[in-house]
Short mmCIF file of C-alpha atoms in Angstrom, two decimals:
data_model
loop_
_atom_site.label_atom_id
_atom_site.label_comp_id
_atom_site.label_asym_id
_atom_site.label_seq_id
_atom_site.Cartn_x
_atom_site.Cartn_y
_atom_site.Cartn_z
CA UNK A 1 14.96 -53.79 39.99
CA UNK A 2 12.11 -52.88 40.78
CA UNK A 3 12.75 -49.09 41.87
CA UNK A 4 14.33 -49.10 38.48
CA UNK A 5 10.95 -49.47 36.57
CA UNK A 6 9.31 -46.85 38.42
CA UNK A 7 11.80 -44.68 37.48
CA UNK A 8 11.93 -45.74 33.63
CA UNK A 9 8.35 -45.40 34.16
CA UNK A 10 7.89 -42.12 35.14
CA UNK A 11 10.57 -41.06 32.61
CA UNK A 12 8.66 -42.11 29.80
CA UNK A 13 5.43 -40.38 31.66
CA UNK A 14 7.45 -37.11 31.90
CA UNK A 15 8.58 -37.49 28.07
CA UNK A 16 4.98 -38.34 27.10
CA UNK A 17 3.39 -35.29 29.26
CA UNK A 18 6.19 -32.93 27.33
CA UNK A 19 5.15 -34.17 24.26
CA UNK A 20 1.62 -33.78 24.35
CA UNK A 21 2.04 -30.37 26.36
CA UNK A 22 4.35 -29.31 23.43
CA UNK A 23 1.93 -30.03 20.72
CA UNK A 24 -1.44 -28.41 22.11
CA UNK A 25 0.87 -25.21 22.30
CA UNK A 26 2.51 -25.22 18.95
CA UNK A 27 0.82 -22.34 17.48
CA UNK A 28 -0.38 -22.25 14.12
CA UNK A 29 0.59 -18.71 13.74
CA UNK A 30 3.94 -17.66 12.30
CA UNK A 31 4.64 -14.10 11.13
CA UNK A 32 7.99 -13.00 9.10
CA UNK A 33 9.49 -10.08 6.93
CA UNK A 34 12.71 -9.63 5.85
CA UNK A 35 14.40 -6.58 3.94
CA UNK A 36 17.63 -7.48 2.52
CA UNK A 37 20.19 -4.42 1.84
CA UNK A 38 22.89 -4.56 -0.25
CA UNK A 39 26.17 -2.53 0.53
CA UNK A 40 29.21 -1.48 -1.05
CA UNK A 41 31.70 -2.69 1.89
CA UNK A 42 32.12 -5.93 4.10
CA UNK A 43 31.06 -4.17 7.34
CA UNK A 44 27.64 -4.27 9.41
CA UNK A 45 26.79 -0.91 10.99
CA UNK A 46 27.17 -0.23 14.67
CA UNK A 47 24.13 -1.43 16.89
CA UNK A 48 24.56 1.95 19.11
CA UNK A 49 24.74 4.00 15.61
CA UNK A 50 21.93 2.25 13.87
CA UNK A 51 19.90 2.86 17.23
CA UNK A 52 20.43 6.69 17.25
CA UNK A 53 19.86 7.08 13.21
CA UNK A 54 16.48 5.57 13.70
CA UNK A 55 15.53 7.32 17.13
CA UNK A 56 17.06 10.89 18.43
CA UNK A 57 18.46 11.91 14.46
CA UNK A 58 15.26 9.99 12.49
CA UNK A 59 14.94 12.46 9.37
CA UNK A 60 11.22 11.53 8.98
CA UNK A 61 9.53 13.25 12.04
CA UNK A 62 6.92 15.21 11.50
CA UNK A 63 6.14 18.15 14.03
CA UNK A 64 7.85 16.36 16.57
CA UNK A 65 6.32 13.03 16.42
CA UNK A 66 8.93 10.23 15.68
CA UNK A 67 8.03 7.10 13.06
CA UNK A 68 10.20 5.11 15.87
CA UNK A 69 8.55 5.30 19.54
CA UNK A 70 9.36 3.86 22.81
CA UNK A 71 6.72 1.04 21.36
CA UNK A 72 9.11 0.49 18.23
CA UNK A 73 12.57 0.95 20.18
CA UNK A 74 11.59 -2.09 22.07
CA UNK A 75 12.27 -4.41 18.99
CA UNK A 76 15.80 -3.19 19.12
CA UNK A 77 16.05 -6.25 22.82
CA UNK A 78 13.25 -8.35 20.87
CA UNK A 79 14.62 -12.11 20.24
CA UNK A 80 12.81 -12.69 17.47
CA UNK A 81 14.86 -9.76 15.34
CA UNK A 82 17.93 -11.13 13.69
CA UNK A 83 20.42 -8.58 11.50
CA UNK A 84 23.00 -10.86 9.88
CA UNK A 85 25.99 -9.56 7.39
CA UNK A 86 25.72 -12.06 4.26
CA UNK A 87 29.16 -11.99 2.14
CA UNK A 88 29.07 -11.98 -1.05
CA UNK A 89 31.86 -14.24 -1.67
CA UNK A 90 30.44 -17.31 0.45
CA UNK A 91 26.68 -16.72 -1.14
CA UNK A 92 26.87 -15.22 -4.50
CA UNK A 93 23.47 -16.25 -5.64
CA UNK A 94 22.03 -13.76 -3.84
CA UNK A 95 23.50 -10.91 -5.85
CA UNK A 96 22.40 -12.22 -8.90
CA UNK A 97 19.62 -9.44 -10.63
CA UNK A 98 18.95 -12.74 -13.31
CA UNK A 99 17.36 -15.29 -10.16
CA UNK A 100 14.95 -12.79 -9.30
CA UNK A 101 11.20 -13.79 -10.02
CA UNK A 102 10.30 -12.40 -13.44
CA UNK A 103 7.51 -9.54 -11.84
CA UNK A 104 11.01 -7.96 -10.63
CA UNK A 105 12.03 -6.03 -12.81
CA UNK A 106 15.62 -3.55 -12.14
CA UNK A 107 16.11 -0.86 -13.26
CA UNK A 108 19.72 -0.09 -14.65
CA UNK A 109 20.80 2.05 -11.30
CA UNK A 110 19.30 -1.44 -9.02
CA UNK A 111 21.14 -3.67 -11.15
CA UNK A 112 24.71 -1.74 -11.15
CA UNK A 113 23.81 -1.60 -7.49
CA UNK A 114 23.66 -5.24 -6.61
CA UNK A 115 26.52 -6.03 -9.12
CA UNK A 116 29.16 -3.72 -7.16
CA UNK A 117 27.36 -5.06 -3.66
CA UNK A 118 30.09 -6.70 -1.55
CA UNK A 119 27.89 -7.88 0.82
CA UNK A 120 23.84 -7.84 2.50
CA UNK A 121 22.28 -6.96 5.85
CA UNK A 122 19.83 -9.44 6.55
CA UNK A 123 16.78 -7.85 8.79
CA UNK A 124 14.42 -9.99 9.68
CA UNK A 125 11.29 -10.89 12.55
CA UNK A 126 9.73 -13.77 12.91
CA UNK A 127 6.99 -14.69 15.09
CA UNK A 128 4.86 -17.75 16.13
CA UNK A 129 3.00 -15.80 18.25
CA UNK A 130 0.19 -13.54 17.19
CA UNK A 131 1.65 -10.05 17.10
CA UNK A 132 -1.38 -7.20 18.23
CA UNK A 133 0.10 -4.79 16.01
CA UNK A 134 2.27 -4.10 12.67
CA UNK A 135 4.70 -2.28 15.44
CA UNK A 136 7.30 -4.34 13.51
CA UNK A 137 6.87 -3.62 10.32
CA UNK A 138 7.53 -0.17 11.22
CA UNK A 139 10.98 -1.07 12.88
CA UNK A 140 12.31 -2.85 10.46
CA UNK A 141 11.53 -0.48 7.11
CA UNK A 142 13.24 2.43 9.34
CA UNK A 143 15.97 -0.51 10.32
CA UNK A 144 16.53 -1.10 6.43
CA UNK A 145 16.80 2.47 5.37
CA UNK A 146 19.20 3.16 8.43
CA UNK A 147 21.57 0.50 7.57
CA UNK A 148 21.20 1.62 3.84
CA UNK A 149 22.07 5.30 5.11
CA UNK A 150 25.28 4.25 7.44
CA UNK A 151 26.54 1.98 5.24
CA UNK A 152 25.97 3.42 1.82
CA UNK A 153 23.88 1.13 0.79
CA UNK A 154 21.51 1.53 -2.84
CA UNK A 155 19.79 -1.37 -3.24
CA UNK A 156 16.89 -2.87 -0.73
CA UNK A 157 15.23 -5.98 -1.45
CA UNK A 158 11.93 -6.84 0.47
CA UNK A 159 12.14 -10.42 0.70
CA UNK A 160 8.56 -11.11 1.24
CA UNK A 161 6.73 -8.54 -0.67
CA UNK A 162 9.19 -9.47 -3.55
CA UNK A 163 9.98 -5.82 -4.33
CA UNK A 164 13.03 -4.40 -5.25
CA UNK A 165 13.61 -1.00 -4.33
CA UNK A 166 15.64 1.84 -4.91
CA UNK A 167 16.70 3.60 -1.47
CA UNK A 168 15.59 6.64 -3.18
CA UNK A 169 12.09 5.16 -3.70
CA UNK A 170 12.23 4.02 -0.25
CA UNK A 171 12.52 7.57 1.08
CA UNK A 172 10.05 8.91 -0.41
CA UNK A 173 7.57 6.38 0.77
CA UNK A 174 9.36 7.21 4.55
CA UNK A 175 8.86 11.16 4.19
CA UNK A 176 4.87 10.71 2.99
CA UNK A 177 3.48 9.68 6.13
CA UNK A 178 4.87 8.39 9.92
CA UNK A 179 3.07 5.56 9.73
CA UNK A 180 4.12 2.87 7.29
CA UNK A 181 2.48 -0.19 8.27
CA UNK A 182 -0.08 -0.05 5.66
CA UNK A 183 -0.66 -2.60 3.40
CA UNK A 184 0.48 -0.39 0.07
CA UNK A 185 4.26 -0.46 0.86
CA UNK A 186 4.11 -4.13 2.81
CA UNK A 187 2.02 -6.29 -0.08
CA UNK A 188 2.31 -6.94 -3.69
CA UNK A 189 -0.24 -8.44 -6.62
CA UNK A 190 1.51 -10.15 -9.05
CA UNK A 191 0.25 -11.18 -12.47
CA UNK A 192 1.88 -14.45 -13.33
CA UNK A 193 1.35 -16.08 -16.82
CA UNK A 194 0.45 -19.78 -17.17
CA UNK A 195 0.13 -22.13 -19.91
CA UNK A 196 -3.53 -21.41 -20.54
CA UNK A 197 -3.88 -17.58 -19.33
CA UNK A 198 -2.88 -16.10 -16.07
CA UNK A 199 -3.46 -16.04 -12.31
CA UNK A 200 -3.32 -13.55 -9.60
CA UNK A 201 -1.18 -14.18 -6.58
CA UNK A 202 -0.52 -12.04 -3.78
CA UNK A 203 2.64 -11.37 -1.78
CA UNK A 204 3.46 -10.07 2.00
CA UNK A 205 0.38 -11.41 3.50
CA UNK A 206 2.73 -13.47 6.12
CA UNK A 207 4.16 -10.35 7.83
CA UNK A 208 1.06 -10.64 9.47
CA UNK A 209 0.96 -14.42 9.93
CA UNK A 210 -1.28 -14.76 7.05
CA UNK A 211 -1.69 -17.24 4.17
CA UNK A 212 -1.16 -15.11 0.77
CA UNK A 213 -3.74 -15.84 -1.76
CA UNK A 214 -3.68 -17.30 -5.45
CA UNK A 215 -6.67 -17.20 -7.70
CA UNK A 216 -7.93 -19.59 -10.79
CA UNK A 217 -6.61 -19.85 -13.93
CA UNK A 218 -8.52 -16.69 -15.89
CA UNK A 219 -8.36 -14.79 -19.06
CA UNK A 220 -5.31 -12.18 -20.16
CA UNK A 221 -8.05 -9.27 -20.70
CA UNK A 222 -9.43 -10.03 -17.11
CA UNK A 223 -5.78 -8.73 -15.74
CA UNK A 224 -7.12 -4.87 -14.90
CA UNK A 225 -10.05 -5.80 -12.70
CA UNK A 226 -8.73 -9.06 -11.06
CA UNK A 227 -5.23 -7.36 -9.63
CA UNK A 228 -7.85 -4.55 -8.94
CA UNK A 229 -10.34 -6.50 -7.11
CA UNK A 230 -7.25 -8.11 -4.94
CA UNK A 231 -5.64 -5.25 -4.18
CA UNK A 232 -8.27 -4.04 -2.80
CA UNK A 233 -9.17 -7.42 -0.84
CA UNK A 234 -6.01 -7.42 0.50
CA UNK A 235 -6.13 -3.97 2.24
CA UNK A 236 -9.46 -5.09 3.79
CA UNK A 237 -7.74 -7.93 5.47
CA UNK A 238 -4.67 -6.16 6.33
CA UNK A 239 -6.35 -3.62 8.47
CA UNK A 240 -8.90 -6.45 9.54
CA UNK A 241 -5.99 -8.82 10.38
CA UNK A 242 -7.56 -12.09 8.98
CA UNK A 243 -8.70 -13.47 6.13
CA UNK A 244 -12.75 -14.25 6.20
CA UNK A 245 -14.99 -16.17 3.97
CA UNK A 246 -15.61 -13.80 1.74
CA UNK A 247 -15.72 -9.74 1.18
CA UNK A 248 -17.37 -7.37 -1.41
CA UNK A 249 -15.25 -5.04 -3.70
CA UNK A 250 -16.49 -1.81 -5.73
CA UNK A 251 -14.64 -0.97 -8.58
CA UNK A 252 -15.37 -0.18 -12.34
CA UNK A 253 -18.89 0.91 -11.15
CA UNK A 254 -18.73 -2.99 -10.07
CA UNK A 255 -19.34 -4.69 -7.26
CA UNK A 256 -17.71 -8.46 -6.83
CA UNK A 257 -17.92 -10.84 -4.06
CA UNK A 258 -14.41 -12.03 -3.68
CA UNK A 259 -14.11 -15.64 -1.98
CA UNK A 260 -11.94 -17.26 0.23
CA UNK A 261 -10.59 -21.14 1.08
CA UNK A 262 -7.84 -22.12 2.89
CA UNK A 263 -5.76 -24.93 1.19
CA UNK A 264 -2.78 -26.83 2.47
CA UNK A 265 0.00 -25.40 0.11
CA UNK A 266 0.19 -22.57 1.92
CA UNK A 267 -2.05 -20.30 -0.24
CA UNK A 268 -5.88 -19.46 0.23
CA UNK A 269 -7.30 -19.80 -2.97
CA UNK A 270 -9.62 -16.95 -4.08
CA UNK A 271 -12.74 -16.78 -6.54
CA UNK A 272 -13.71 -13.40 -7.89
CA UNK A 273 -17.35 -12.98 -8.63
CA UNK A 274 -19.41 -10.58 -10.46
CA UNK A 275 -22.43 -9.82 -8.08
CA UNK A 276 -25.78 -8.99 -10.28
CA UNK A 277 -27.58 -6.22 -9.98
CA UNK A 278 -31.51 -7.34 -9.05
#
């Protein structure tokens, strides 16, 4: 009887050691992005095909240098990369142009696209631990355009930026420079109307494990400077790779102290201020 308690005992001590152990190392980090690319057929493209589109026959080198390097290639054996063909008969929603968020707006090729698309290539990373580098945001706009070349594919959604793209658009962003893990073609400002005026919200910030950001309510005429002032904002923090107290912006001849707190939705909330001249 006796020997029995010990054992229940040190159970319960294991279980309680796991649980605390588990806890202190749950990170508060998480990173994701997801591009979603809608195809004509029913049929996912080839791992080894997809692999040698985006390495040895990449059409985007430039004098010899490759946008996907031994560093990127790795994400090809990286756990935390999931592709995933999504039917369109078992998830129709999906392919529905009139569920997007209204700042979406497709255009007439985009929307003839994703009503003919028989199915989706789901690409996405995820992370809960702090990533060093944007190395996968590289891999997986090359991984999107090569499924959209194999497959035939027109239409490319980037789930977390909430942009819709045409695969033309997408190439030309892919032939302008090697590098595209800047925050221009990973992040989005969107202007959203409210009942009383309009805020500012930004969109993408978690491919980097951060919080996006939301302003205050403001005025409709204030819509120039304030996406202004945040788009800026949010390239300072992308190449910084966190998002700090507060930051200064120069624009219109201005200069505004942009300010940052963290809130428990999910969003930082941000307050744009003038600063005075003295």
């Amino acid at each position: 009887m006796i020997a029995g308690y010990v054992l229940l005992g040190l159970i319960a001590a294991i279980v309680v050691t796991y649980l605390v152990l588990s806890r202190s190392h749950r990170s508060k980090y998480f990173a994701i992005a997801e591009y979603w690319v809608y195809l004509p057929g029913v049929k996912l493209p080839e791992e080894k095909d997809l692999m040698d589109r985006m390495i040895r026959g990449n059409p985007y080198s430039k004098r010899g240098i490759s946008p996907i390097g031994p560093k990127e290639g790795l994400v090809f054996s990286d756990v935390r990369l999931h592709l995933a063909l999504v039917l369109r008969s078992k998830n129709p929603h999906i392919f529905r142009p009139d569920l997007f968020e209204e700042h979406i707006e497709p255009t007439p090729a985009l929307i003839d696209a994703l009503k003919s698309a028989k199915s989706m290539v789901k690409i996405r990373y995820a992370s809960d631990i702090p990533l060093p580098e944007k190395t996968h945001l590289q891999f997986l706009i090359h991984a999107a355009d090569a499924v959209a070349e194999l497959a035939e594919g027109e239409a490319i959604f980037d789930v977390k930026a909430e942009r819709l793209l045409d695969r033309k658009d997408l190439q030309s962003e892919l032939r302008a420079s090697v590098d595209v893990t800047g925050s221009t073609i990973h992040t989005q400002v969107v202007w959203k109307q409210t009942a009383h005026g309009a805020i500012v919200e930004s969109r993408g910030l978690e491919k980097i494990g951060l919080e996006n950001l939301k302003t205050a309510e403001m005025e409709p005429d204030q819509r120039v400077i304030a996406t202004t002032v945040m788009t800026e904002a949010i390239r300072l923090i992308w190449e910084s790779g966190s998002v700090p107290e507060s930051l200064e912006v120069t624009t219109f001849d201005d200069t505004f102290k942009v300010q940052f707190e963290k809130v428990k939705n999910a969003l930082t909330k941000v307050r744009i201020l003038r600063v005075q001249a003295i």
